[in-house]
Tab-separated table of C-alpha atoms and ligand atoms in Angstrom:
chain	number	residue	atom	x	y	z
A	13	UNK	CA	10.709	13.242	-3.328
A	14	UNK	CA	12.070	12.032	-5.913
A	15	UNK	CA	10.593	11.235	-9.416
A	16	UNK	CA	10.123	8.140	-11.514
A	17	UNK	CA	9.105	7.390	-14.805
A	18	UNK	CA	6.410	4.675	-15.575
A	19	UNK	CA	4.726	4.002	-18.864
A	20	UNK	CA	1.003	3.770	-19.124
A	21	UNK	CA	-1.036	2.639	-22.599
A	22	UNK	CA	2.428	3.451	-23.784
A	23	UNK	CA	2.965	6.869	-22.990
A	24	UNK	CA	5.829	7.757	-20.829
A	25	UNK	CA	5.188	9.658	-18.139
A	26	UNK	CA	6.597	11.103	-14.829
A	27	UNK	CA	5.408	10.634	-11.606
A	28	UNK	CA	6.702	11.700	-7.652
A	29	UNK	CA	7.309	8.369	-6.084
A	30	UNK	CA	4.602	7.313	-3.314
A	31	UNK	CA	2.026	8.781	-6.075
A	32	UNK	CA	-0.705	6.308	-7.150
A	33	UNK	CA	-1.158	5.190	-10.894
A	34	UNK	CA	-4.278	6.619	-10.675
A	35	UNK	CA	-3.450	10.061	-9.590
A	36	UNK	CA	-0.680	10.005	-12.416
A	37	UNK	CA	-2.579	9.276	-15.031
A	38	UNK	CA	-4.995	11.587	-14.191
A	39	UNK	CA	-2.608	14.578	-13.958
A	40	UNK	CA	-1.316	13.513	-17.264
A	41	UNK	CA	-4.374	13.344	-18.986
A	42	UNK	CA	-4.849	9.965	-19.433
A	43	UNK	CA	-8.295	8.782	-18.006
A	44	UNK	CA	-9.335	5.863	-15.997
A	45	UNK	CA	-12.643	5.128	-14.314
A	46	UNK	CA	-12.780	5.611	-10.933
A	47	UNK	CA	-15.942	6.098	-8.423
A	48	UNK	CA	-14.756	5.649	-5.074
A	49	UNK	CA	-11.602	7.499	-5.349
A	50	UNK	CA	-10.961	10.982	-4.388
A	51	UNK	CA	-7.921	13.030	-4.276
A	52	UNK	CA	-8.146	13.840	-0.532
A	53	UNK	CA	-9.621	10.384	0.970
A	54	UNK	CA	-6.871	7.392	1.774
A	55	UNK	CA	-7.817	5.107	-1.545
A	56	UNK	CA	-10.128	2.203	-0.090
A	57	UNK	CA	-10.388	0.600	-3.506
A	58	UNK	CA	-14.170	-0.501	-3.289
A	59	UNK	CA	-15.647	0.446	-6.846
A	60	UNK	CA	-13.374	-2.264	-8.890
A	61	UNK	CA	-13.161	0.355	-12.225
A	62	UNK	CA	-9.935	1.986	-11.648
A	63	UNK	CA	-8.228	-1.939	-13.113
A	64	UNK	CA	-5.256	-2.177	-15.133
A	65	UNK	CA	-2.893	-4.685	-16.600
A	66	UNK	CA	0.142	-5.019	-15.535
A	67	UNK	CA	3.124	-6.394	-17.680
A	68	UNK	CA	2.353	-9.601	-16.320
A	69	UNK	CA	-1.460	-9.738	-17.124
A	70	UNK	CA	-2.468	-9.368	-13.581
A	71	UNK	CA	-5.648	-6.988	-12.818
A	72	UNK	CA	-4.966	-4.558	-10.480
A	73	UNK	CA	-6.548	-1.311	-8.860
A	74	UNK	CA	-4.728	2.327	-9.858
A	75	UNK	CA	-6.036	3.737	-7.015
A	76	UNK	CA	-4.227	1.940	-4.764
A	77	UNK	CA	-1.222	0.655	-6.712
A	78	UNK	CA	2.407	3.062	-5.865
A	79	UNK	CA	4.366	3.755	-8.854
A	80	UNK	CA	7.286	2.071	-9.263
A	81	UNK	CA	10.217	2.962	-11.764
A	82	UNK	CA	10.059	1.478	-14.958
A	83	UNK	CA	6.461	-0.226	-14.630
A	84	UNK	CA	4.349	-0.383	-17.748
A	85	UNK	CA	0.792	-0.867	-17.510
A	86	UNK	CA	-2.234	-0.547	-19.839
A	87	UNK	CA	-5.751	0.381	-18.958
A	88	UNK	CA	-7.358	-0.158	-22.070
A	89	UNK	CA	-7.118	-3.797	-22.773
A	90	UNK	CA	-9.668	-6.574	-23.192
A	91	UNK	CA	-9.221	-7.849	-19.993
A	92	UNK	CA	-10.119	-4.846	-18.300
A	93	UNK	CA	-12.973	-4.437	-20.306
A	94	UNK	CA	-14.551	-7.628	-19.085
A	95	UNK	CA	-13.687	-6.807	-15.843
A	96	UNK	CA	-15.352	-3.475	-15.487
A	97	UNK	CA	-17.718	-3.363	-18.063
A	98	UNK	CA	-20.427	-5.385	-16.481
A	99	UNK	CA	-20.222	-3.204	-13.274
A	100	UNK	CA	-20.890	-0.357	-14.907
A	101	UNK	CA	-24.069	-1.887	-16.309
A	102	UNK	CA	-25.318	-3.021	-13.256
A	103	UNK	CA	-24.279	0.461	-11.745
A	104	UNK	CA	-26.528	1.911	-14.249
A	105	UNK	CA	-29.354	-0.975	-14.175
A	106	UNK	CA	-30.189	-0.166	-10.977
A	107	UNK	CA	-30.019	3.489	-11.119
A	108	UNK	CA	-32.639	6.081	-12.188
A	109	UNK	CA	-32.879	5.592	-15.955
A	110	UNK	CA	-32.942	9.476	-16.828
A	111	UNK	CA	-30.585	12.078	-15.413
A	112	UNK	CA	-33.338	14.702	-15.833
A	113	UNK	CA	-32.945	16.688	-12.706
A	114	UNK	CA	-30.389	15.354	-11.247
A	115	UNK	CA	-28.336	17.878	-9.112
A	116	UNK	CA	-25.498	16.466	-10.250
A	117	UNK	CA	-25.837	17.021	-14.191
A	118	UNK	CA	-22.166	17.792	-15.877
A	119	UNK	CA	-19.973	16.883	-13.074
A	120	UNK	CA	-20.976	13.258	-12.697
A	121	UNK	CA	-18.808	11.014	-12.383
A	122	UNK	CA	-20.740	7.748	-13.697
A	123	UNK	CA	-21.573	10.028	-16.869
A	124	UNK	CA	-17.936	10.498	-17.328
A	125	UNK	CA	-17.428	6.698	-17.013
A	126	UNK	CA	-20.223	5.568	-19.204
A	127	UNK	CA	-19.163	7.813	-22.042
A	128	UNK	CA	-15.476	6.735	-21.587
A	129	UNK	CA	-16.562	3.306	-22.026
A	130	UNK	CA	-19.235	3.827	-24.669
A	131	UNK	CA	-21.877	2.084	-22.523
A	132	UNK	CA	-24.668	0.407	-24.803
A	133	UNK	CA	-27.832	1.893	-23.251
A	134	UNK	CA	-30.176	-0.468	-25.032
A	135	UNK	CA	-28.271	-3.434	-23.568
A	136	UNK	CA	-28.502	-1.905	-20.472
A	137	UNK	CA	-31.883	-1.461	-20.443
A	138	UNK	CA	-32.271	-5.512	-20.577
A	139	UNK	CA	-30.779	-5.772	-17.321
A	140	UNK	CA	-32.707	-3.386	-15.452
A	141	UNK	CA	-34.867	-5.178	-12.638
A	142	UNK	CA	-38.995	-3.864	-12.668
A	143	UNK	CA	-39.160	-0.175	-12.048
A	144	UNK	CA	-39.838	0.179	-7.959
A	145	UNK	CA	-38.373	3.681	-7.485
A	146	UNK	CA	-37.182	4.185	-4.058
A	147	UNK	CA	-38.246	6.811	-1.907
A	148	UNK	CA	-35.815	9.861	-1.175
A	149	UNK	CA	-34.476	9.292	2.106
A	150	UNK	CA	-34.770	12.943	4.295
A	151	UNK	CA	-31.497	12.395	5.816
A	152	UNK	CA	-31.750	15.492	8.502
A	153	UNK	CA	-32.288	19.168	8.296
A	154	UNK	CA	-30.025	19.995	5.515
A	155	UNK	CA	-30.266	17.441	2.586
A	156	UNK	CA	-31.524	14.393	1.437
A	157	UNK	CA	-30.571	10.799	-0.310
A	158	UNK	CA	-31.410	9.394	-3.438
A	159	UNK	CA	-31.134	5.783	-3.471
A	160	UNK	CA	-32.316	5.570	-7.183
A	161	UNK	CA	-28.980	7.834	-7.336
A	162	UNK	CA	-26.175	6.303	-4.887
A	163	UNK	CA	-23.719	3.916	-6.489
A	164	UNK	CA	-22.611	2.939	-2.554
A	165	UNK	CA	-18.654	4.111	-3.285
A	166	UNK	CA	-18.602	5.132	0.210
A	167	UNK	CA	-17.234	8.441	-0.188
A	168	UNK	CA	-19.956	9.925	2.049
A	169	UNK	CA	-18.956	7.789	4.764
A	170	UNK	CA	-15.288	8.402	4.569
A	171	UNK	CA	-15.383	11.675	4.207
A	172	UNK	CA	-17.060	11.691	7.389
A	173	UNK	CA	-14.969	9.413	9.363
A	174	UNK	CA	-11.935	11.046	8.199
A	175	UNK	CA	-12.823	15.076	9.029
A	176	UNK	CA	-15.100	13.914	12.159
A	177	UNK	CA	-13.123	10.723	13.782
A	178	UNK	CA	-16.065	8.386	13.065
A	179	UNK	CA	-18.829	8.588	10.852
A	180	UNK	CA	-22.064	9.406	11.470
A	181	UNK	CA	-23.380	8.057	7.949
A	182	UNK	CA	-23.476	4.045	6.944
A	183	UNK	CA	-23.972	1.721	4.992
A	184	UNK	CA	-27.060	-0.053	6.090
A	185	UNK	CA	-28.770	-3.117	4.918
A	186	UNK	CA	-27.456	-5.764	1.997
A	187	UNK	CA	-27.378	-6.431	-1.326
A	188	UNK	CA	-29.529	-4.310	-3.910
A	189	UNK	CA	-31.352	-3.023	-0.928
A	190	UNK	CA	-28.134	-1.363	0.726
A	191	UNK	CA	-27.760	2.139	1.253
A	192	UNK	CA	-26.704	5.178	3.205
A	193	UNK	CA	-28.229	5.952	5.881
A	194	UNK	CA	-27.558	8.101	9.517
A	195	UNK	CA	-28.542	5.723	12.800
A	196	UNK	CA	-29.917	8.135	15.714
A	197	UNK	CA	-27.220	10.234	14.616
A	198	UNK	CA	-28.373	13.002	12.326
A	199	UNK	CA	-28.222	15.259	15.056
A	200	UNK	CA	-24.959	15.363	15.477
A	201	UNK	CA	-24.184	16.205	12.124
A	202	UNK	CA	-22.892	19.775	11.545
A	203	UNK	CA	-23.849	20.056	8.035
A	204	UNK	CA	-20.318	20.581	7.177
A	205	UNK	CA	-21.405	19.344	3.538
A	206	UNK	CA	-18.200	17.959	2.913
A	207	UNK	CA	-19.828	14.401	1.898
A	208	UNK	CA	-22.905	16.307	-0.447
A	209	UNK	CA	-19.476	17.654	-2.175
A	210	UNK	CA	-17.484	15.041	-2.655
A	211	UNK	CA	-20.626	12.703	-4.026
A	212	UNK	CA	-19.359	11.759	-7.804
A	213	UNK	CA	-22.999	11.353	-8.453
A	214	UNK	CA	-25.910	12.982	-7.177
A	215	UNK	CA	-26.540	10.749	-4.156
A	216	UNK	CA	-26.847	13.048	-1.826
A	217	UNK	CA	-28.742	16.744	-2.303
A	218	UNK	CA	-29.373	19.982	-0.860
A	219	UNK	CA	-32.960	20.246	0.472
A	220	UNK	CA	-34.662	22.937	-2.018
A	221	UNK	CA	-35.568	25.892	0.542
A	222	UNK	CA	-38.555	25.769	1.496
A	223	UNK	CA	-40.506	28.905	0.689
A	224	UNK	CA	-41.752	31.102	3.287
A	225	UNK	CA	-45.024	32.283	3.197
A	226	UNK	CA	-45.951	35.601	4.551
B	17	UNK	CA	-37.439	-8.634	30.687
B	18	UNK	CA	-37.790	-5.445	32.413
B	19	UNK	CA	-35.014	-2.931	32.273
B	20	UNK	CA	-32.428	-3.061	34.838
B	21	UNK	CA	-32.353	-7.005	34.371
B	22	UNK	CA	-31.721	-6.005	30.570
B	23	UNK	CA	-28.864	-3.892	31.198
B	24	UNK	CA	-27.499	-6.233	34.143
B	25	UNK	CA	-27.475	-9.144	30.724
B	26	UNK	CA	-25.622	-6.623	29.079
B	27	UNK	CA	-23.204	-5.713	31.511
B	28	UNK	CA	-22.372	-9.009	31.883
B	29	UNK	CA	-22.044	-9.783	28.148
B	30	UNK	CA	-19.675	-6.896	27.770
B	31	UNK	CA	-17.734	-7.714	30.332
B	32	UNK	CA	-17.213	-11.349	29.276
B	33	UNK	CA	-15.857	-10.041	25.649
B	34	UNK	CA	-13.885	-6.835	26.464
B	35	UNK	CA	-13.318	-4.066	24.021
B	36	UNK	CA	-12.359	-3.522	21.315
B	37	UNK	CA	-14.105	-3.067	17.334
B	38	UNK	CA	-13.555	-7.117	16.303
B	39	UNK	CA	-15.906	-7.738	19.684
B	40	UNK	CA	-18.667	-6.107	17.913
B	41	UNK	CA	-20.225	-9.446	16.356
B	42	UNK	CA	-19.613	-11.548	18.941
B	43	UNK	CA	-21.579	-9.324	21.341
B	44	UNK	CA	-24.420	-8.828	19.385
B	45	UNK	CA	-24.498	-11.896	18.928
B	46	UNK	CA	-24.608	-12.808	22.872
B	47	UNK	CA	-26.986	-9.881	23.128
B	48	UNK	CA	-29.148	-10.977	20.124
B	49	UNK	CA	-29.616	-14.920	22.065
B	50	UNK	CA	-29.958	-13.492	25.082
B	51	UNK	CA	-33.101	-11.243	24.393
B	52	UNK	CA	-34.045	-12.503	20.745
B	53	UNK	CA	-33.438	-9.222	19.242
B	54	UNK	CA	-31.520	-6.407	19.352
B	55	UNK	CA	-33.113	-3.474	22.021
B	56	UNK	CA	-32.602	0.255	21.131
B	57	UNK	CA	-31.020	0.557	24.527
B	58	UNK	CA	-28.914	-2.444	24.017
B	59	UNK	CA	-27.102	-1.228	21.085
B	60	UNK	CA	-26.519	2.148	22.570
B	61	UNK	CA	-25.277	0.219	25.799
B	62	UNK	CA	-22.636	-1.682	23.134
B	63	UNK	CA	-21.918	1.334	21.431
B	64	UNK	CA	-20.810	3.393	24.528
B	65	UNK	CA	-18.999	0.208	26.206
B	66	UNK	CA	-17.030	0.276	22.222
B	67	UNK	CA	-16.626	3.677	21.901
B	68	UNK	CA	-18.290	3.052	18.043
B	69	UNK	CA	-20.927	4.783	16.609
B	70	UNK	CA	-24.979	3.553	16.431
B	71	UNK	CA	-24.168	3.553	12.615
B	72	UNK	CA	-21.634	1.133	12.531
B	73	UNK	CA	-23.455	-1.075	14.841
B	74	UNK	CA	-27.047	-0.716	12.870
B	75	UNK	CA	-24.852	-1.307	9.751
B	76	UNK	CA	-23.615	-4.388	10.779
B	77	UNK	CA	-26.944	-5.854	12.409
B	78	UNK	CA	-28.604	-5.109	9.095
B	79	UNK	CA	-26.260	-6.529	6.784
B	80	UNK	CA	-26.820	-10.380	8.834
B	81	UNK	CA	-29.985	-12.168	8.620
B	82	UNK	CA	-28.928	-13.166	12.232
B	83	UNK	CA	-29.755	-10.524	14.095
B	84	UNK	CA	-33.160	-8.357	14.491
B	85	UNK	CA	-33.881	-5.252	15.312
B	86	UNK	CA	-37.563	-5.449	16.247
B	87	UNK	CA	-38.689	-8.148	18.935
B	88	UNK	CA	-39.537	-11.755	17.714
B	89	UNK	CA	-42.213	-13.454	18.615
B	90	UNK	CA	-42.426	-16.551	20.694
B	91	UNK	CA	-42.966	-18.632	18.165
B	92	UNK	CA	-40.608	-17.832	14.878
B	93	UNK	CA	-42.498	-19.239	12.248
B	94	UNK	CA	-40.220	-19.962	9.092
B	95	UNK	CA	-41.609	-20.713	5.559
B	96	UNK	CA	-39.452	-22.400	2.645
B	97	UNK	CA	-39.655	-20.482	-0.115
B	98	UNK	CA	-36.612	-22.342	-2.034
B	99	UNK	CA	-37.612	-23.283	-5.598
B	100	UNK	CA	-38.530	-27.419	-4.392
B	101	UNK	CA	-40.675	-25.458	-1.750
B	102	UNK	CA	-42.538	-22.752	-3.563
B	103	UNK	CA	-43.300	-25.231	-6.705
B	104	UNK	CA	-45.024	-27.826	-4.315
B	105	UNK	CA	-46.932	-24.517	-2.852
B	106	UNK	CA	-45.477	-22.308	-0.389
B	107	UNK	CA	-46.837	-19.572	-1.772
B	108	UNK	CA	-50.463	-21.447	-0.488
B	109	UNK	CA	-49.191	-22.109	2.880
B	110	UNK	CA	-47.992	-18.995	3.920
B	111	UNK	CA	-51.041	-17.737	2.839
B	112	UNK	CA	-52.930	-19.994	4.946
B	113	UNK	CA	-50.775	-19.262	8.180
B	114	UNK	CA	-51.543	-15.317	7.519
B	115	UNK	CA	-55.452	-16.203	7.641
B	116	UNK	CA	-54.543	-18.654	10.727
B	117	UNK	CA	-52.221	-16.695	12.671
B	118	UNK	CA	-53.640	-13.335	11.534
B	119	UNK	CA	-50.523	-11.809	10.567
B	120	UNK	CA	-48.223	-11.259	7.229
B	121	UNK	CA	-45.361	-12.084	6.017
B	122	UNK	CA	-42.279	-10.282	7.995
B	123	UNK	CA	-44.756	-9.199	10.789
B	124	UNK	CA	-44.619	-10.304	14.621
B	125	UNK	CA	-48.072	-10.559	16.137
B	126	UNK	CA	-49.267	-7.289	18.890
B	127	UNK	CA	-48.880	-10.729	21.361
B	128	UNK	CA	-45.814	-11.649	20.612
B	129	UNK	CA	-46.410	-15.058	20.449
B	130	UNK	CA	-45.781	-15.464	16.135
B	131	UNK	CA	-43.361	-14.099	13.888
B	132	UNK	CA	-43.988	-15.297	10.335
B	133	UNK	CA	-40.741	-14.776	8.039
B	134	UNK	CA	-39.903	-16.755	4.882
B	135	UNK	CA	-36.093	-17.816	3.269
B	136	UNK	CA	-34.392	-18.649	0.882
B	137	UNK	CA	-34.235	-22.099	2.160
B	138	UNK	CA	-34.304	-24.170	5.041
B	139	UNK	CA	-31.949	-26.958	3.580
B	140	UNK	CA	-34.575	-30.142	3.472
B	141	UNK	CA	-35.806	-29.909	-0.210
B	142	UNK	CA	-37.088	-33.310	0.124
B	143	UNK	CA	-39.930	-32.839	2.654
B	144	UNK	CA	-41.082	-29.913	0.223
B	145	UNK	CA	-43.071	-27.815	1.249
B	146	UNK	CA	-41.514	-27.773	4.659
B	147	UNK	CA	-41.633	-24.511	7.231
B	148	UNK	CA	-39.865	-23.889	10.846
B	149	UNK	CA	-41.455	-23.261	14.248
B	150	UNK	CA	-38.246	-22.160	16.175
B	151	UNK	CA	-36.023	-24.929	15.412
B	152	UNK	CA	-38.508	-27.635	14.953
B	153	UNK	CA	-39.122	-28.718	11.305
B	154	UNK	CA	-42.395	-29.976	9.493
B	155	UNK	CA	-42.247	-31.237	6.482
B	156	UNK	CA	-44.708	-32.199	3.299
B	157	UNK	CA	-46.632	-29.123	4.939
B	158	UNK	CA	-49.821	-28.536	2.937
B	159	UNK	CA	-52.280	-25.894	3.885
B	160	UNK	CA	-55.126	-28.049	5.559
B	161	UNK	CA	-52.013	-28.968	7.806
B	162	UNK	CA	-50.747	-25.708	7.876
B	163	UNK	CA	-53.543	-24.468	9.197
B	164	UNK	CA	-54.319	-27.111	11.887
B	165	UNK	CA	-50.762	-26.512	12.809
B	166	UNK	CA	-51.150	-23.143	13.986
B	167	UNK	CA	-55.041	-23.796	15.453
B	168	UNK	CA	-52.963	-26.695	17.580
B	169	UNK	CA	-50.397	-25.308	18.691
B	170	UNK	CA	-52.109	-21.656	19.946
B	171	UNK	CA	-55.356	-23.879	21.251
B	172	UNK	CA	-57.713	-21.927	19.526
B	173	UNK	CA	-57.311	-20.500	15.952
B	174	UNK	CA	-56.983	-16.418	15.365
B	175	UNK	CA	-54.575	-16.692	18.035
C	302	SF4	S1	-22.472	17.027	6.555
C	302	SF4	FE1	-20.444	16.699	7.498
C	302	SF4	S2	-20.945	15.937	9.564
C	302	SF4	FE2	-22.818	15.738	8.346
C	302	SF4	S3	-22.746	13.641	7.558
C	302	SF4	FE3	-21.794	14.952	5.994
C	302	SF4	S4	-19.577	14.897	6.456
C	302	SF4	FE4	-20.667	14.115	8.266
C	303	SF4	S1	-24.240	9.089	-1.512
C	303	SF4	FE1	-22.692	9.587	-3.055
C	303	SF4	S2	-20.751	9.533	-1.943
C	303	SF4	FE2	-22.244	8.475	-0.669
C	303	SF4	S3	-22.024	6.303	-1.220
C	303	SF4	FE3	-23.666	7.153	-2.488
C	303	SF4	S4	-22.655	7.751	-4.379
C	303	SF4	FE4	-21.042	7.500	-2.854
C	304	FES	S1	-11.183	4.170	-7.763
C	304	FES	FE1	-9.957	2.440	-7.506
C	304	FES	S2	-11.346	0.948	-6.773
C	304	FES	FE2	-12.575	2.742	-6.891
């Protein structure tokens, strides 16, 4: 392997080539938002918030984008601003409005994102449609779903199709009313957990253990 | 249909397509003509014949309009409910057709005969209020007709 040098919001850094801009940013310390990427899943390059610039003022994912020697790109422009901003705030519109007891409190990803990109609650709070909380889904013996939660990156359902062959979990339905969802399959999951990990947000949840009365 | 002339239909469909995943929407949508919605048994039948899971086929019947996954009735009753439509009173007429037919909105009568659904819109803003039965289209609807409509067409109202 050998390495290459590519320049990102003007910092020189090194890279292996066949690494994504996104993965060498983030090993250099330099942050970009990201939901539906994970280190250890092919990139599928759904969640639109890993943009960029390139030199040529083209928009174009991180996650999915092979460095090549000499590029220079910048992730905090005006451009990508626009283009991500308002997906956050529809991410977060349409989620529960208070992370109170959410399981996954400190190592959420959309946190991380909104903070990074200074998201104006109040403004937010304009956009959000009348509050119709959605039921937790009880997905099968081990956890459950929180549709109030999801933000539909499709990790879950990766993660699944690529340690299992196929997935057992989809996405099912359209538009705000998607979500994730086993079909006649739950009992074929083996509760490896793998997707309940790799959730950047707390979409999906241990069951609490249910207390045994003697 | 009873069951072995549903999974004859099937086999048939299936065989007409062939495998492989990009045959998925063309058979359901064979499968969705042929019994007007999409059987439990059906779907598993597809699923083993595509070696794909129930997911990805209930993932892909939910995400189109076009295909159900409970049966329809007989008669599919559509309401407009496009903005020309629910101004001149759709609202009023599906209303009426619940009291006349007996059922909601997105239900299918114990008979089978109704399904009452509404869209978006049917695409004739200019006979406002206008609704569906099947494929047959009546337009300046209002609920007096509405309602005589549905006591017509079943003989006898509370069908
Ligand atoms: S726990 Fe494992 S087998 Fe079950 S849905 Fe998640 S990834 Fe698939
Ligand atoms: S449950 Fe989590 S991993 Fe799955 S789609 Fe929703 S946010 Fe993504
Ligand atoms: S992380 Fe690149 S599109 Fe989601």
């Amino acid at each position: 392997m050998s390495k290459v040098t590519i320049n990102i919001d003007g910092k020189e850094v090194q890279a292996e080539s066949g690494q994504t801009v996104l993965d060498t940013a983030l090993a250099n310390g330099i942050y970009i938002p990201h939901l539906c990427h994970h280190p250890e899943l092919k990139p599928r390059g759904v969640c639109r918030l890993c943009l960029m610039e390139m030199a040529d003022g083209e928009l174009i994912t991180a996650c999915r984008m092979p460095v090549i020697a000499g590029m220079v790109v910048k992730t905090k422009t005006k451009k990508v601003d626009k283009a991500i901003r308002p997906t956050v705030e529809l991410l977060i519109a349409y989620h529960h409005d208070t992370c109170r007891g959410c399981p996954a409190i400190g190592k959420c990803e959309l946190q991380t994102v909104m903070s990074h990109l200074k998201i104006d609650r109040k403004r937010v709070r304009r956009l959000r449609p009348p509050p119709a909380k959605k039921p937790l889904d009880k997905m099968n013996s081990s956890f459950d779903y929180d549709p109030n939660r999801c933000v539909l990156c499709g990790v879950c359902i990766n993660t699944c199709e690529d340690i299992h062959g196929v997935s057992l979990l989809y996405y099912v339905g359209r538009g705000h009313e998607t979500k994730v969802a086993f079909y006649g399959d739950e009992k074929k999951c083996e509760s490896c957990l793998e997707c309940l990990a790799r959730c950047p947000v707390g979409g999906l949840m241990l069951k609490k253990p249910v207390e045994v009365r003697h | 249909m009873d069951a072995n002339l549903i999974d004859a239909r099937v086999e048939e469909i299936l065989s007409t397509h062939g495998k492989g995943a990009n045959k998925l929407v063309p058979i359901l949508l064979a499968a969705q003509d042929a019994f007007g919605y999409l059987p439990g048994n059906v779907i598993q039948h597809v699923g083993e014949f595509l070696a794909i899971s129930l997911g990805q086929i209930y993932s892909v019947a939910s995400f189109y309009k076009r295909f159900q996954l409970t049966p329809v009735g007989k008669r599919r009753v559509t309401v407009c409910r496009g903005t020309a439509c629910h101004i001149r009173g759709a609202p009023q007429i599906v209303n009426e057709i619940e009291q006349t037919i007996g059922i909601k909105e997105g239900e299918t009568s114990a008979d089978l005969e109704y399904t009452l659904e509404t869209v978006a819109c049917i695409g004739c803003c200019a006979l406002a209020p206008c609704l569906k039965v099947n494929e047959a289209v009546h337009g300046a609807m209002t609920p007096r007709k509405a309602g005589v409509l549905f006591t017509d067409v079943s003989g006898n109202k509370n069908a």
